[in-house]
Each structure stands twice: as C-alpha cells, then as structure tokens.
mmCIF file with all atom_site columns, C-alpha atoms in Angstrom:
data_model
loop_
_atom_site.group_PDB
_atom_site.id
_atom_site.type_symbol
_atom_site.label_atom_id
_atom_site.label_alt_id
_atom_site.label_comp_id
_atom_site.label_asym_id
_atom_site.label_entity_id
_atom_site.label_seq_id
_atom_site.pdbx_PDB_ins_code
_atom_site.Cartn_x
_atom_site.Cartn_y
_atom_site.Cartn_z
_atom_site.occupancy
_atom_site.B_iso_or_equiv
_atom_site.pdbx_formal_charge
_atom_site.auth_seq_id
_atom_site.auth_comp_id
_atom_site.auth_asym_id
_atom_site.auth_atom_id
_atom_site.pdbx_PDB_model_num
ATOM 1   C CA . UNK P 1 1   ? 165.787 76.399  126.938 1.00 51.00 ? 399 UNK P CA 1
ATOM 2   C CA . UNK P 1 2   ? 162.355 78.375  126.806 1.00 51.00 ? 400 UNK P CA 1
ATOM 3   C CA . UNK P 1 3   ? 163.942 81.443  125.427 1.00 53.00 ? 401 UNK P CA 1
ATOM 4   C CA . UNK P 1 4   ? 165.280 78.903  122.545 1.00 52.00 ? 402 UNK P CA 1
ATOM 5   C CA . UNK P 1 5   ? 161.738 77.796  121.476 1.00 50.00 ? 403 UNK P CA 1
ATOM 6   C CA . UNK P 1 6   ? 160.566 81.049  121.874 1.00 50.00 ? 404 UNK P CA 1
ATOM 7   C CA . UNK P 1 7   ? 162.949 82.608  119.342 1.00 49.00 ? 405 UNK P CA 1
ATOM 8   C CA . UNK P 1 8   ? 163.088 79.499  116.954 1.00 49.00 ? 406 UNK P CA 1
ATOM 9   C CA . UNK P 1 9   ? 159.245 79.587  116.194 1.00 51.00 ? 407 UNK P CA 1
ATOM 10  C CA . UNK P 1 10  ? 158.773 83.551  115.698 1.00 49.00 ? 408 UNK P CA 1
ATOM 11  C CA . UNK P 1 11  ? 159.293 84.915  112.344 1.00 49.00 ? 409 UNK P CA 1
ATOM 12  C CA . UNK P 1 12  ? 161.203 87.817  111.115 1.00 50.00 ? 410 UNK P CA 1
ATOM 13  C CA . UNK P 1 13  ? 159.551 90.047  108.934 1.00 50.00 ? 411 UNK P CA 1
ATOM 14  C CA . UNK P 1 14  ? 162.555 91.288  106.493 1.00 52.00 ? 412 UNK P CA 1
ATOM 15  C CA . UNK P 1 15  ? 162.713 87.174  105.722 1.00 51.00 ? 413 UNK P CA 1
ATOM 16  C CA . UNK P 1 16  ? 161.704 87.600  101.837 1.00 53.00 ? 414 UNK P CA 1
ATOM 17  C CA . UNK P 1 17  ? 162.568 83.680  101.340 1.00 55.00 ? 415 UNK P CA 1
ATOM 18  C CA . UNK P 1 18  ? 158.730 82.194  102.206 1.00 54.00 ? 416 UNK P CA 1
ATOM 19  C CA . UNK P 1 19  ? 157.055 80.413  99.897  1.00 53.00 ? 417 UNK P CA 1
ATOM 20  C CA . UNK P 1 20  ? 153.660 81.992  98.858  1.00 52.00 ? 418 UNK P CA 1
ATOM 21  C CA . UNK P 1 21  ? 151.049 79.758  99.674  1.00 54.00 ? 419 UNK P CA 1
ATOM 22  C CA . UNK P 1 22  ? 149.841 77.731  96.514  1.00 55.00 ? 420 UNK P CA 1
ATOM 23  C CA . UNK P 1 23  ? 146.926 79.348  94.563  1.00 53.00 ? 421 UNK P CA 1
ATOM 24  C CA . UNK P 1 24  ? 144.158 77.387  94.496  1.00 54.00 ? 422 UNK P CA 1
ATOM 25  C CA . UNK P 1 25  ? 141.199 78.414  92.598  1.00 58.00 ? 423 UNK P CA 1
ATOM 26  C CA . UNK P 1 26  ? 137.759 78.197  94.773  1.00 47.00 ? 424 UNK P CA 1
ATOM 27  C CA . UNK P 1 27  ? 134.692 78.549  93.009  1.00 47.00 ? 425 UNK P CA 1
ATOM 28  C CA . UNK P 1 28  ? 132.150 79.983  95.107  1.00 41.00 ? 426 UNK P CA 1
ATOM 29  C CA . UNK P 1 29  ? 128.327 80.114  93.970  1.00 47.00 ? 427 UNK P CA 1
ATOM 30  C CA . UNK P 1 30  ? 125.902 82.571  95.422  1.00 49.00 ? 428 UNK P CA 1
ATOM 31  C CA . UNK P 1 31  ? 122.728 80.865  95.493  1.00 50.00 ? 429 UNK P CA 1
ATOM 32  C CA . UNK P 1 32  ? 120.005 83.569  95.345  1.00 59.00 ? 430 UNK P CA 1
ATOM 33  C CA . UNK P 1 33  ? 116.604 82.821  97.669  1.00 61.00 ? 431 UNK P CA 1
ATOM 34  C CA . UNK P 1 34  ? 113.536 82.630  96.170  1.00 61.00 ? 432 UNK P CA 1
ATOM 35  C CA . UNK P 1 35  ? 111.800 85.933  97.753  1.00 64.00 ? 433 UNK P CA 1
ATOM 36  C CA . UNK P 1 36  ? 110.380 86.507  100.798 1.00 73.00 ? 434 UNK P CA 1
ATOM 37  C CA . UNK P 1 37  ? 106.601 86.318  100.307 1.00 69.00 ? 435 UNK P CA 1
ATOM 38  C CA . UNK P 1 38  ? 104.970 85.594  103.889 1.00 73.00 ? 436 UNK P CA 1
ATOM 39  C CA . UNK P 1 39  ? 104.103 89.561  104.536 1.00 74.00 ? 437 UNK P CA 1
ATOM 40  C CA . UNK P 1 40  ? 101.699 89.415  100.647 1.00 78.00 ? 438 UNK P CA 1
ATOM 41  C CA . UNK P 1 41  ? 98.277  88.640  101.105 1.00 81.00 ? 439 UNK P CA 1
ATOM 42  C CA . UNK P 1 42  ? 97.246  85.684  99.282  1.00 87.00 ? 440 UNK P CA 1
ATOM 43  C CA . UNK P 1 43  ? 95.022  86.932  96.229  1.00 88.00 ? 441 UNK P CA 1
ATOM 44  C CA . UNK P 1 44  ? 91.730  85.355  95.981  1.00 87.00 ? 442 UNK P CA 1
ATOM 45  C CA . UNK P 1 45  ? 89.421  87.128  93.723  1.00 84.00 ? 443 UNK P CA 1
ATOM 46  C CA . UNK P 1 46  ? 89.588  90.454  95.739  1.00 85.00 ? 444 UNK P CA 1
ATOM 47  C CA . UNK P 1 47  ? 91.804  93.462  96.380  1.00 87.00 ? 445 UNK P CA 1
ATOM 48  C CA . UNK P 1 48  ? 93.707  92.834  92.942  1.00 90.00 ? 446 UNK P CA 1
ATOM 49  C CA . UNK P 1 49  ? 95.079  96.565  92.816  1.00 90.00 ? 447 UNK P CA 1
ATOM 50  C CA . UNK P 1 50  ? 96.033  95.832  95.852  1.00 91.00 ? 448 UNK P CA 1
ATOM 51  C CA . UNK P 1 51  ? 97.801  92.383  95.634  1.00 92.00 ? 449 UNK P CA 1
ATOM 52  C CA . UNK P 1 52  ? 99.610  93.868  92.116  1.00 93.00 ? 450 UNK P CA 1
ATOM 53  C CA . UNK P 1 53  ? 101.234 96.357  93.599  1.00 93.00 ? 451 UNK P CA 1
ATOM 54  C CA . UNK P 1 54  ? 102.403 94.413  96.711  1.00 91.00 ? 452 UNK P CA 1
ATOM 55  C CA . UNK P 1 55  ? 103.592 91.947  93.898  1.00 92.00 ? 453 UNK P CA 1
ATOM 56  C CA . UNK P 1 56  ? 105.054 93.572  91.860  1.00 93.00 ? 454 UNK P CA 1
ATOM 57  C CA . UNK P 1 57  ? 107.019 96.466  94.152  1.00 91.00 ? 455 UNK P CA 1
ATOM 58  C CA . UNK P 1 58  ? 108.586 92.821  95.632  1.00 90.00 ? 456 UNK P CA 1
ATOM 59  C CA . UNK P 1 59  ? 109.612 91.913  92.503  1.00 91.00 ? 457 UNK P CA 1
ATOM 60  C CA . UNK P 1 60  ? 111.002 95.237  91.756  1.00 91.00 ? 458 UNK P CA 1
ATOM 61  C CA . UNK P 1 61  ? 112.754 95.587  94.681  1.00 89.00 ? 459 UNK P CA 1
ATOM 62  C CA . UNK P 1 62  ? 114.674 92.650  93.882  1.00 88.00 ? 460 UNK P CA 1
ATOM 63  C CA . UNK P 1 63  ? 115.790 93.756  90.421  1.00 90.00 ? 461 UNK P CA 1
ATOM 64  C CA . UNK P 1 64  ? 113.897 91.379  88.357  1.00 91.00 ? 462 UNK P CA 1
ATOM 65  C CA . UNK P 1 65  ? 110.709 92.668  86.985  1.00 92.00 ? 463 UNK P CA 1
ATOM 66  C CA . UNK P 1 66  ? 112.160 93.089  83.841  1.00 92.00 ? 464 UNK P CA 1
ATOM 67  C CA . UNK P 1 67  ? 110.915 89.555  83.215  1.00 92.00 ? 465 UNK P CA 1
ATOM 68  C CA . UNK P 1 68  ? 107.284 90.924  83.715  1.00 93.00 ? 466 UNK P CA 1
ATOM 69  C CA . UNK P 1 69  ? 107.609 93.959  81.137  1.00 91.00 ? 467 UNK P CA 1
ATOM 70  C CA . UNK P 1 70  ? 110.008 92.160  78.391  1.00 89.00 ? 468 UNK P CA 1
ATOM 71  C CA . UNK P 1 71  ? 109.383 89.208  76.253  1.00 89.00 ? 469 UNK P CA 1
ATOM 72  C CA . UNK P 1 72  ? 111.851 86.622  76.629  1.00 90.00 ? 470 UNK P CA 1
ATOM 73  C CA . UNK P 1 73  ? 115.090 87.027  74.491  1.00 89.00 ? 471 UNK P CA 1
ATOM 74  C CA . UNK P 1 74  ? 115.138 85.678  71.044  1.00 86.00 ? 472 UNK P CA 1
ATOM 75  C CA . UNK P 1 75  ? 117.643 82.270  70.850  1.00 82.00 ? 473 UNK P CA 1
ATOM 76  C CA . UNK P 1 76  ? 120.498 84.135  69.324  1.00 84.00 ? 474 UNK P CA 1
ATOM 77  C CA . UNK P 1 77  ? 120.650 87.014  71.939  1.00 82.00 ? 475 UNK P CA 1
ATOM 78  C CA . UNK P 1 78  ? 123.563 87.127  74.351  1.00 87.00 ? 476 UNK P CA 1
ATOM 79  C CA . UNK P 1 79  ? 124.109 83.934  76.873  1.00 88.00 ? 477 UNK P CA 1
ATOM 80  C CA . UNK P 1 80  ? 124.193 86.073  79.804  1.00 90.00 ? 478 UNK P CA 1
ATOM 81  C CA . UNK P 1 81  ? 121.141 88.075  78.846  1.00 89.00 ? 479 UNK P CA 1
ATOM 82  C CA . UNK P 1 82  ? 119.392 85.330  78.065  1.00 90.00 ? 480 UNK P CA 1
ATOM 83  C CA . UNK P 1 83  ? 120.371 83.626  81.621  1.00 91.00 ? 481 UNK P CA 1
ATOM 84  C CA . UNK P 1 84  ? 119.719 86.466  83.664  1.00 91.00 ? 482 UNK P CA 1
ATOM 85  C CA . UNK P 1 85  ? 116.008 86.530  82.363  1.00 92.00 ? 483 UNK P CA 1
ATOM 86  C CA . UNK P 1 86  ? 115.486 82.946  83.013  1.00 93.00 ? 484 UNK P CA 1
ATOM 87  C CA . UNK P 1 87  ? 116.084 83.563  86.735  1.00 93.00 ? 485 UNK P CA 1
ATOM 88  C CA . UNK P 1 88  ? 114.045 86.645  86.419  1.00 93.00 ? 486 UNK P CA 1
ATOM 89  C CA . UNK P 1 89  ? 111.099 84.767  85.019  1.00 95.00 ? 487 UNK P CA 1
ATOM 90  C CA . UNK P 1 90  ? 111.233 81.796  87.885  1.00 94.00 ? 488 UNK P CA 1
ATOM 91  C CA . UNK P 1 91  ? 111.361 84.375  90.792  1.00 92.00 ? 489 UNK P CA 1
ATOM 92  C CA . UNK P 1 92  ? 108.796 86.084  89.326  1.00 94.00 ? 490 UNK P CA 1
ATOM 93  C CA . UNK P 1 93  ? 106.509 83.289  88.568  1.00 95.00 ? 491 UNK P CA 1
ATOM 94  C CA . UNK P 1 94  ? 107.109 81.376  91.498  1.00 92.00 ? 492 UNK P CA 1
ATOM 95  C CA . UNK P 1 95  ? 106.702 84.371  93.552  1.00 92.00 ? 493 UNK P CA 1
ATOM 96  C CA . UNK P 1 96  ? 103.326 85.067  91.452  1.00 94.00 ? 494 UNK P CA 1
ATOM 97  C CA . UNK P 1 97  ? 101.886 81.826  91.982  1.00 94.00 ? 495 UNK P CA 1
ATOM 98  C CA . UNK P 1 98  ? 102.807 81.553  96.060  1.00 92.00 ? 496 UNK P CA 1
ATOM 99  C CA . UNK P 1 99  ? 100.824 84.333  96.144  1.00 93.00 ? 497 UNK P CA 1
ATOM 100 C CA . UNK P 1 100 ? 97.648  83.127  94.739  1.00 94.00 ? 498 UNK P CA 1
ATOM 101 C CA . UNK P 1 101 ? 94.502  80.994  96.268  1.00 93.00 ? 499 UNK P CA 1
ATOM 102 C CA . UNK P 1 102 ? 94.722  77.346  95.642  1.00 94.00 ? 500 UNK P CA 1
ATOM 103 C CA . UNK P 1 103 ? 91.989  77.807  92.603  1.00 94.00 ? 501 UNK P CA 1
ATOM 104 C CA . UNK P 1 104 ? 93.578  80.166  90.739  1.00 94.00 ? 502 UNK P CA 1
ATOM 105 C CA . UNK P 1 105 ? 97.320  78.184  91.430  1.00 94.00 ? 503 UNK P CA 1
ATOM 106 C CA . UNK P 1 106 ? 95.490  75.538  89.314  1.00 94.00 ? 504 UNK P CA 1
ATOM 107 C CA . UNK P 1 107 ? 94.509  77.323  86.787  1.00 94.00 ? 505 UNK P CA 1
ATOM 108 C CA . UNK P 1 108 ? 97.978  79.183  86.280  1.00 95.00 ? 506 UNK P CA 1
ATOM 109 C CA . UNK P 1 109 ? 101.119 76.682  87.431  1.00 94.00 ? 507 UNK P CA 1
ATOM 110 C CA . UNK P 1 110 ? 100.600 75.610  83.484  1.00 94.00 ? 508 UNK P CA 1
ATOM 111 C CA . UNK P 1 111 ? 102.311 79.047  82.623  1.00 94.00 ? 509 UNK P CA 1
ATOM 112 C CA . UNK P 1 112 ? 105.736 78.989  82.098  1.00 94.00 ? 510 UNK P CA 1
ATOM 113 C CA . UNK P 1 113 ? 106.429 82.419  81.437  1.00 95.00 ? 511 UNK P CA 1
ATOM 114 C CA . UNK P 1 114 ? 105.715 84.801  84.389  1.00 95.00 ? 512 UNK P CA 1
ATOM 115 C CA . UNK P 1 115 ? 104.805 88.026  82.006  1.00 96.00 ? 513 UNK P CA 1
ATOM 116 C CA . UNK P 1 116 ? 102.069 85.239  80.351  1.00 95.00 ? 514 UNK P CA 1
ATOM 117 C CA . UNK P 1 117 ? 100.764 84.635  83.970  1.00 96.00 ? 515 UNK P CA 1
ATOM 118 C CA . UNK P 1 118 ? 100.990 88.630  84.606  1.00 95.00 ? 516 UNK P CA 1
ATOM 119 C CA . UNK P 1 119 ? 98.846  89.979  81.342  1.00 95.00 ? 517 UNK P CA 1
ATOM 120 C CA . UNK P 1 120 ? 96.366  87.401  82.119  1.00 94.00 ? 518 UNK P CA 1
ATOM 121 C CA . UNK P 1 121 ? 95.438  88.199  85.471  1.00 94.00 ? 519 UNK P CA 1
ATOM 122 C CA . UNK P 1 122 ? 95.499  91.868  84.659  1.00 93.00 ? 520 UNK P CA 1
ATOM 123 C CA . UNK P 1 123 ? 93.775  91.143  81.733  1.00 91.00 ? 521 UNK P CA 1
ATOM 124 C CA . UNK P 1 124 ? 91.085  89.282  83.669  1.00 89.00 ? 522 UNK P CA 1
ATOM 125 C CA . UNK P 1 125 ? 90.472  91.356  86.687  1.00 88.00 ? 523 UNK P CA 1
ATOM 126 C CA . UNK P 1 126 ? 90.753  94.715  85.592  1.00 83.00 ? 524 UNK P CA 1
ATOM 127 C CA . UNK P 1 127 ? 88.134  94.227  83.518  1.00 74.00 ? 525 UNK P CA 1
ATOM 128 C CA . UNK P 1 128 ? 85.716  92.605  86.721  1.00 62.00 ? 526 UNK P CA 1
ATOM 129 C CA . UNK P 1 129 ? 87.043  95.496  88.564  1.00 56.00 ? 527 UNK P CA 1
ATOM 130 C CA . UNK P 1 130 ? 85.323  97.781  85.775  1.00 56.00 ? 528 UNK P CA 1
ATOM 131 C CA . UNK P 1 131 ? 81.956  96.000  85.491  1.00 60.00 ? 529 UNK P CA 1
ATOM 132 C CA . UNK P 1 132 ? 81.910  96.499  89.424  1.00 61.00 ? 530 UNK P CA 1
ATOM 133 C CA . UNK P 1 133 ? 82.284  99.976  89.712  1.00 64.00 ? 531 UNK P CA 1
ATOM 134 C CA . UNK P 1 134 ? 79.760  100.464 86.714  1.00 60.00 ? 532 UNK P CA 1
ATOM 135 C CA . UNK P 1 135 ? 77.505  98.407  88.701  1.00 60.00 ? 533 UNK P CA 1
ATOM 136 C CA . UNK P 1 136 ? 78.053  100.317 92.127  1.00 61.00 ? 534 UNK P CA 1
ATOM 137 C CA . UNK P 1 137 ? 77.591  103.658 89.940  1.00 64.00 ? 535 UNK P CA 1
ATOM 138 C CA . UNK P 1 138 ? 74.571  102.946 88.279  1.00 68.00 ? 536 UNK P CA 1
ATOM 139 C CA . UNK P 1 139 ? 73.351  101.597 91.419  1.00 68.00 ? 537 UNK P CA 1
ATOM 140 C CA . UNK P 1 140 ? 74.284  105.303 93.363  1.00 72.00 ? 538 UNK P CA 1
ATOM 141 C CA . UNK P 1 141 ? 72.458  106.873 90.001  1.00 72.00 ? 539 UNK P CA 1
ATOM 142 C CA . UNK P 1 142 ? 69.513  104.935 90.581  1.00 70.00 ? 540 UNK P CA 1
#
C-alpha cells in the first residue's frame, strides 16, 4: 500500500500533458534609497572644497549628477528623460541640503532645483575662499 502512494504522487517527466501554470503579470517597483550621507561632514561655512567634492563624487557615484551640470529638460522633451532628471534633481538636492548646517538649510530648502542650490553655494564661497587667501597673502607679504 506504501509503494502505491509512492508511485501515484511522483511524476514522470516524458508526461507533456501539464498545464503551464497561468501567467500572471507582477509588477515589481524598485524603490531607489535616498543616498547614504552619514560618512559627509556637515558643511558649515568651512572646508567647502572639501565638502564639494565629498558631495558631489556621492552624487556621481550614483549616476545622477547630471542634474547638477544640465538645466532641466524643456516640457516637450522625452517623458523618460524628463523623469529620470526629476529623480536626479531630488537625490541631489536632498542629498545637498542633509549635508548642510541648520543656517544655511534655511536659507536653501526654498530651492527646488538642485543645480540652483549648487551654483549658488559655489558662487558664494569660492569667492570668500578668494578674499581669504588674498588676505593670508598680503598678510605673509607684510
């Protein structure tokens, strides 16, 4: 009586009269994490040549800086294109602004484009970077 079961549920393999299983279409998204910005140095008015690089290499690493070096894509540009650059531009501004002090935060969260955030603080602290080394060389001069 064993033997019986045994045979009954095994399954030959020439047996070309199964069923396939029903198709079912599964729709899988891939949610991509924010990056990973615990190991940057929050920037606070110091060390920007510093915190840019760290920045940006992270954001380059991840395959969106594009939305730092490109304007956004006009309304009639491709769907696609135009998505992929709207997740470019909120990874790159949110990781931006988690890496700023609280002061500066304020003064930037009101940018929504992360290339608008990126001129400005280059803009802004190169040029402080080049009034302090003309100050430390005129001091050495002196």
């Amino acid at each position: 009586m064993a033997n019986n079961a045994v045979t009954e549920n095994t399954t030959d393999a020439t047996n070309t009269n199964v069923a396939p299983a029903a198709s079912t279409q599964v729709v899988l998204t891939y949610a991509k994490p924010f990056l990973d910005v615990s190991n940057i140095e929050i920037f606070a008015n110091e060390n920007f040549k510093r915190w840019q690089e760290r920045d940006f290499s992270l954001i380059d690493v991840h395959g969106v800086a594009h939305a730092l070096l490109e304007p956004q894509p006009s309304a009639d540009a491709d769907n696609k294109l135009q998505e992929s650059w709207q997740y470019a531009n909120k990874v790159c501004r949110h990781t931006i602004l988690q890496t700023l002090s609280n002061e500066l935060f304020d003064v930037y969260c009101s940018c929504k484009e992360a290339k608008t955030i990126w001129e400005a603080l280059i803009k802004k602290f190169t040029v402080e970077d080049a009034t302090k080394q003309k100050f430390v060389v005129g001091r050495f001069y002196q």
